[in-house]
Backbone as CSV, one residue per row, in Angstrom:
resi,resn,N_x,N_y,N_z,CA_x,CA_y,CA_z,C_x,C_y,C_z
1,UNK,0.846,-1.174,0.000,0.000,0.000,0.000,0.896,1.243,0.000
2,UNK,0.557,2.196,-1.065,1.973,3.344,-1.296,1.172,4.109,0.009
3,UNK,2.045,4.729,0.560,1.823,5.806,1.395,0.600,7.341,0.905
4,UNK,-0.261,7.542,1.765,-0.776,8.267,0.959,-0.185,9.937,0.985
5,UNK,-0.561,10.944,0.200,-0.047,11.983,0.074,0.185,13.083,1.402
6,UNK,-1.192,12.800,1.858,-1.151,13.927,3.331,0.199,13.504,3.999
7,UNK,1.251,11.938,4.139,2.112,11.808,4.793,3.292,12.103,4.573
8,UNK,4.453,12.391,5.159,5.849,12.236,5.026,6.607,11.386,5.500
9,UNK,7.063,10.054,4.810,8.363,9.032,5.300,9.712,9.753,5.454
10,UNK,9.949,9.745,6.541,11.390,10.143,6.656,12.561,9.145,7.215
11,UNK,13.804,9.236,7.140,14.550,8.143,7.616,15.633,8.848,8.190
12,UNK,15.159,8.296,9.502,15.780,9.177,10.566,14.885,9.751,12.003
13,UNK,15.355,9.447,12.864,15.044,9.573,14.039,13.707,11.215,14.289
14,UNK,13.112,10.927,15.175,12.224,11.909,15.050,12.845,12.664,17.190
15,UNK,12.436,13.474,16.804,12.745,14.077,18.325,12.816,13.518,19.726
16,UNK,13.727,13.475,20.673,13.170,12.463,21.729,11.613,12.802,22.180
17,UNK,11.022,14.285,22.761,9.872,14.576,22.701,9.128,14.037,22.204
18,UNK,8.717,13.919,20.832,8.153,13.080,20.078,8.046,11.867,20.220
19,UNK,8.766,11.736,20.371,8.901,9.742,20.441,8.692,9.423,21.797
20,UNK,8.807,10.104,22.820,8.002,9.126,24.011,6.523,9.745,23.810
21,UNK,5.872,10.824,23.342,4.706,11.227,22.989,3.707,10.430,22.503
22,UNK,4.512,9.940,20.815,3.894,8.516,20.087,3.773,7.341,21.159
23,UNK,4.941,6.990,22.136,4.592,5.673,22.561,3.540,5.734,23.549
24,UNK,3.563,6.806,24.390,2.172,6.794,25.016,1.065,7.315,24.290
25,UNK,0.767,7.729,23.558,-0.392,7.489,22.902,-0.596,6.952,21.885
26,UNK,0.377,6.267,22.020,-0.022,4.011,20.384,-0.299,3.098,21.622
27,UNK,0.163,3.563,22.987,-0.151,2.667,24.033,1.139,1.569,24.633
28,UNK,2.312,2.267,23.780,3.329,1.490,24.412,3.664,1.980,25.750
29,UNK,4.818,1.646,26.083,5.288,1.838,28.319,5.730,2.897,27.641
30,UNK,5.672,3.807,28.835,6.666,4.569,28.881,7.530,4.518,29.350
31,UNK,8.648,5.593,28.327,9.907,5.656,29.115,10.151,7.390,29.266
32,UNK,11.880,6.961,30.050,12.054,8.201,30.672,12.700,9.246,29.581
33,UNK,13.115,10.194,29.645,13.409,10.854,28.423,15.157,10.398,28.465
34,UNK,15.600,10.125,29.684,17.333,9.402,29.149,17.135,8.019,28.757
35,UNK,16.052,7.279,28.845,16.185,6.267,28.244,15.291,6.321,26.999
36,UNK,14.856,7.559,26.516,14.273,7.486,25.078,15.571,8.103,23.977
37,UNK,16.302,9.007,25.081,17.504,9.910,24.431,18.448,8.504,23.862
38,UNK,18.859,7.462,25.135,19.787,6.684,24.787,19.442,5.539,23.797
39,UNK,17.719,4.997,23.423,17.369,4.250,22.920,17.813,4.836,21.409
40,UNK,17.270,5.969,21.095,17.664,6.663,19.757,18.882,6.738,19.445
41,UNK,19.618,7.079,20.381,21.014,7.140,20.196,21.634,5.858,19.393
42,UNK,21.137,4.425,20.042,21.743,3.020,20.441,20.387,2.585,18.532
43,UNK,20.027,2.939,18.110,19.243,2.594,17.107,20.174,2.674,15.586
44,UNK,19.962,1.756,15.080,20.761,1.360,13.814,20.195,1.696,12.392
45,UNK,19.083,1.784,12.423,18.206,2.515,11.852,16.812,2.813,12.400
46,UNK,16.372,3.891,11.689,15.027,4.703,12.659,14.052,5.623,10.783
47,UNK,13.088,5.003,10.865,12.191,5.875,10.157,11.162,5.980,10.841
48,UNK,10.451,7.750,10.031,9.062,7.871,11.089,8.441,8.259,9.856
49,UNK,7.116,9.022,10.036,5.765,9.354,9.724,5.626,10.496,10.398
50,UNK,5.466,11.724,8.980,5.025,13.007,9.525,3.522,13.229,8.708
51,UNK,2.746,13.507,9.349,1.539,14.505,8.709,2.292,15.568,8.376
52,UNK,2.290,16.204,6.962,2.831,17.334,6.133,1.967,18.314,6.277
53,UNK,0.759,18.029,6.724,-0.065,19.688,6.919,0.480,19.977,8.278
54,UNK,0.576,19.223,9.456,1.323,19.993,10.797,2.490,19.576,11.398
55,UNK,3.289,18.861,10.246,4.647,17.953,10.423,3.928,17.224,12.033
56,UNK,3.573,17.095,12.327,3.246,15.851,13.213,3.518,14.881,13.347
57,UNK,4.697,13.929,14.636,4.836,12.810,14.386,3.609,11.892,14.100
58,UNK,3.307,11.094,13.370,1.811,10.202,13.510,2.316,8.581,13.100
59,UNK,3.434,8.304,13.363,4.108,7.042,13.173,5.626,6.709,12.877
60,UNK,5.932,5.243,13.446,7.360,5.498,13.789,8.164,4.061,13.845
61,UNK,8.864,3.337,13.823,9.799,2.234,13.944,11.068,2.321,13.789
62,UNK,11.803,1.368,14.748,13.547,1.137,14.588,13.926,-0.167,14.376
63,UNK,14.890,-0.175,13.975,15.934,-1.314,13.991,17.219,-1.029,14.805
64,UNK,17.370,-2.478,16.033,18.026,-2.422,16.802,18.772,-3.411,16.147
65,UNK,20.755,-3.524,16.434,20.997,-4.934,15.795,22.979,-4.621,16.051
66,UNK,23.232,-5.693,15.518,24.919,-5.514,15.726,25.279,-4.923,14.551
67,UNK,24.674,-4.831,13.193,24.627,-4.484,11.903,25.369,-5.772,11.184
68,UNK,25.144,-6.907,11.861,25.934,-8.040,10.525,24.760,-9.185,10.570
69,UNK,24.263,-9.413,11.569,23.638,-10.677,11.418,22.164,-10.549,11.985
70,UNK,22.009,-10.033,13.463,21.153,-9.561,13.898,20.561,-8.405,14.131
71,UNK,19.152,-8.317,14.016,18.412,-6.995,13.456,17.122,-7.426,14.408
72,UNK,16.782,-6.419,15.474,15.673,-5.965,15.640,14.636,-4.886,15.669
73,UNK,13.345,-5.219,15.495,12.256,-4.386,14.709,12.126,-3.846,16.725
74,UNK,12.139,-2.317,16.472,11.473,-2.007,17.780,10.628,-0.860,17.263
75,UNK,9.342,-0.662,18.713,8.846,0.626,18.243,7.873,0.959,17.550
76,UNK,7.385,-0.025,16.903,6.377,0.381,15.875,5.371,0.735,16.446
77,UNK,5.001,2.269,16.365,3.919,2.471,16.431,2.878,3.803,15.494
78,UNK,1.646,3.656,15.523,1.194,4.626,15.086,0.373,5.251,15.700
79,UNK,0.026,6.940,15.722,-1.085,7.623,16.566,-2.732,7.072,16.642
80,UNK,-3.248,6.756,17.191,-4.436,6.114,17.235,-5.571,6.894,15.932
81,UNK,-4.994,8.282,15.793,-6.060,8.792,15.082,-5.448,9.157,13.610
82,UNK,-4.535,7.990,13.545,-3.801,7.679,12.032,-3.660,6.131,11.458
83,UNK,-4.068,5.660,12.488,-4.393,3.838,11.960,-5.603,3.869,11.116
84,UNK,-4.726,2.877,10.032,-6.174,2.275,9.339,-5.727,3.086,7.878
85,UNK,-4.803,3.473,8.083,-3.587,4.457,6.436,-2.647,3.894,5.786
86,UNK,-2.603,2.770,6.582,-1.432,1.807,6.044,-0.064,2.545,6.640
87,UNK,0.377,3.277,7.592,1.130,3.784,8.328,2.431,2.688,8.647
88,UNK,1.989,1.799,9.733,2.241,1.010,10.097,2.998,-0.688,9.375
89,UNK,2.319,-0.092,8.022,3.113,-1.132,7.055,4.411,-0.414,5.954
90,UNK,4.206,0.803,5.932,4.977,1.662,5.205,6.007,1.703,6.420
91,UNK,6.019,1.787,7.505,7.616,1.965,8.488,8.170,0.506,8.230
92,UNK,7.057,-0.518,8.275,7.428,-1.438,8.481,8.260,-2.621,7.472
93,UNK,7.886,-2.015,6.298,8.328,-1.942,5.231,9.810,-1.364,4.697
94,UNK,9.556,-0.206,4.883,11.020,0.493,5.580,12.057,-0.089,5.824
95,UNK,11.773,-0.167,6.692,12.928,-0.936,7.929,13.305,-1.921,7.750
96,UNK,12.365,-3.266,7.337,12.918,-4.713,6.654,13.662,-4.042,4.969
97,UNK,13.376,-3.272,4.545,13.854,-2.943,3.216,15.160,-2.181,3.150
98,UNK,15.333,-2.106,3.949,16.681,-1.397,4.366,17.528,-2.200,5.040
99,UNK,17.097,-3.346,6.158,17.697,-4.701,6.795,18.192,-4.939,5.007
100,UNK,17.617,-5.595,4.016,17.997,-6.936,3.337,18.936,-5.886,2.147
101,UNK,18.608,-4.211,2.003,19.663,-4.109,1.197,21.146,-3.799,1.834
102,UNK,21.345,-3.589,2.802,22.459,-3.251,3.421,22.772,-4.278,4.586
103,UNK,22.266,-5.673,4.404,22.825,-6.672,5.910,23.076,-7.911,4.998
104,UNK,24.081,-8.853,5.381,24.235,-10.051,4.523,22.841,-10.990,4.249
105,UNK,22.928,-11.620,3.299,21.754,-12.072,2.509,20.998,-13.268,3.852
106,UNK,21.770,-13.729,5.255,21.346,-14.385,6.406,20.743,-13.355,7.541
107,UNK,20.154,-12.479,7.292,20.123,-11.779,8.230,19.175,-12.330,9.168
108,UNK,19.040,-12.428,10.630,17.910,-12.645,11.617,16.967,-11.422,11.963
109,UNK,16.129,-11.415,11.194,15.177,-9.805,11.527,14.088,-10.740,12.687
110,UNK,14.182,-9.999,13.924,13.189,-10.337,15.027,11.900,-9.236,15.579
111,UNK,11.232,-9.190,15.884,10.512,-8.418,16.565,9.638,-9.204,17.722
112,UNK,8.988,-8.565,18.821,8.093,-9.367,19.672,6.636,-8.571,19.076
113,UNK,5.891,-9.307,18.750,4.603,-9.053,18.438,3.073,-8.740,19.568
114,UNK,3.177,-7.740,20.243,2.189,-7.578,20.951,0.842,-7.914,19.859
115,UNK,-0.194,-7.793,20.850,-1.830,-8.504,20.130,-1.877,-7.626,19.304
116,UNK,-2.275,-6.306,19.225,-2.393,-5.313,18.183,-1.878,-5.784,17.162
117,UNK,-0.159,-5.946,16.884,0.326,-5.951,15.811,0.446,-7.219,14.819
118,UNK,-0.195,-8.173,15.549,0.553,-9.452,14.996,0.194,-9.614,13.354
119,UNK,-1.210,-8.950,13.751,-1.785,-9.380,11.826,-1.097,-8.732,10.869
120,UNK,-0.527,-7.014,11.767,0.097,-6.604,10.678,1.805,-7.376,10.201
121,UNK,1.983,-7.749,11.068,3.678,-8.207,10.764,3.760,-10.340,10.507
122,UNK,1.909,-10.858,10.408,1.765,-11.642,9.918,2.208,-11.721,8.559
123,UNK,0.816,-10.678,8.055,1.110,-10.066,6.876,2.016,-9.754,6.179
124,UNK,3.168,-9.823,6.908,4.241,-9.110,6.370,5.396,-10.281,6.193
125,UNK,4.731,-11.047,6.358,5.741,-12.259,6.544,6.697,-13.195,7.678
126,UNK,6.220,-12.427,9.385,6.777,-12.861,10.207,6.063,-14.038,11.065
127,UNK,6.684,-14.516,11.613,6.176,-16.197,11.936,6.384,-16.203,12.887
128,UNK,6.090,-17.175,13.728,6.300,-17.671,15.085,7.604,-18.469,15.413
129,UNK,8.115,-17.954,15.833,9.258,-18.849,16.715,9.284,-19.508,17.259
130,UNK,8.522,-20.868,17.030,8.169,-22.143,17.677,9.563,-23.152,16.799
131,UNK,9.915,-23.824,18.361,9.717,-24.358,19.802,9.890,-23.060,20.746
132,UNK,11.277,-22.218,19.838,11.679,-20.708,20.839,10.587,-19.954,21.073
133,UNK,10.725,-19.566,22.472,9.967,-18.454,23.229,10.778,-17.413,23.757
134,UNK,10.087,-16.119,23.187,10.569,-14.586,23.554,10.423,-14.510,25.275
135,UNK,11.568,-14.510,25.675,11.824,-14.294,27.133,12.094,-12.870,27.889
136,UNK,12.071,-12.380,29.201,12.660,-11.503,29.090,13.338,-11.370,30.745
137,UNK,14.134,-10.871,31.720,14.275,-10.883,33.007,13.165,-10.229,33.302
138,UNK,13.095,-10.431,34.391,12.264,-10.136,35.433,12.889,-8.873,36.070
139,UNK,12.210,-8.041,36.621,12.869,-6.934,37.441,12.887,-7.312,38.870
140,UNK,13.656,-6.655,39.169,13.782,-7.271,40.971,12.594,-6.227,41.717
């Protein structure tokens, strides 16, 4: 689905402001602004989604990774009152399209699929990691 006109793809990090803004209102955790500063920082690649009538962030994803073998999808999200634009497949799109032209032809692209997203990154070709299960520590 091409992006439609009201939007702007850009490639490249969008403001820390911005970006903990989007994650609380796509409904991800929040974070603190040194750990949104250092997440951006620590990101290997980063495209977002501007509305061009009020440059508005309205969508966003990264790739976290060592840059040779492993690649993860973080982040994806879009403003609640911009779903349903195909937003969310255009970052997502992005970002794997940029993994396979610039990472060796083995690359491991991962993401964890909360409920929201799964159909979209079904769709997109990602699978289940069965027998493996996405783990994570526990906080003390």
């Amino acid at each position: 689905m091409p992006l439609p006109d009201r939007y702007e793809l850009i490639l490249g990090a969008p403001h820390v402001d911005e970006y903990r803004a989007l994650r609380a209102d796509a409904g991800l955790s929040p974070k603190s602004h040194a750990q949104s500063a250092a997440a951006i920082a620590g990101t290997w690649f980063f495209c977002h989604v501007r509305d061009r009538a009020t440059s508005t962030l309205v969508a966003m994803g990264r790739v976290i990774g060592d840059g040779g073998w492993y690649f993860h999808i973080a982040d994806i999200a879009t403003h609640p009152d911009h779903q349903g634009a195909g937003l969310g497949r255009t970052v997502l799109d992005t970002l794997t399209a940029h993994i396979h032209a610039t990472a060796p032809p083995d690359a491991y692209i991962t993401l964890i699929a909360d409920p929201p997203g799964r159909r979209l990154y079904e769709k997109a070709g990602f699978i289940d990691t069965d027998p493996s299960r996405g783990m994570r520590l526990a906080t003390p």
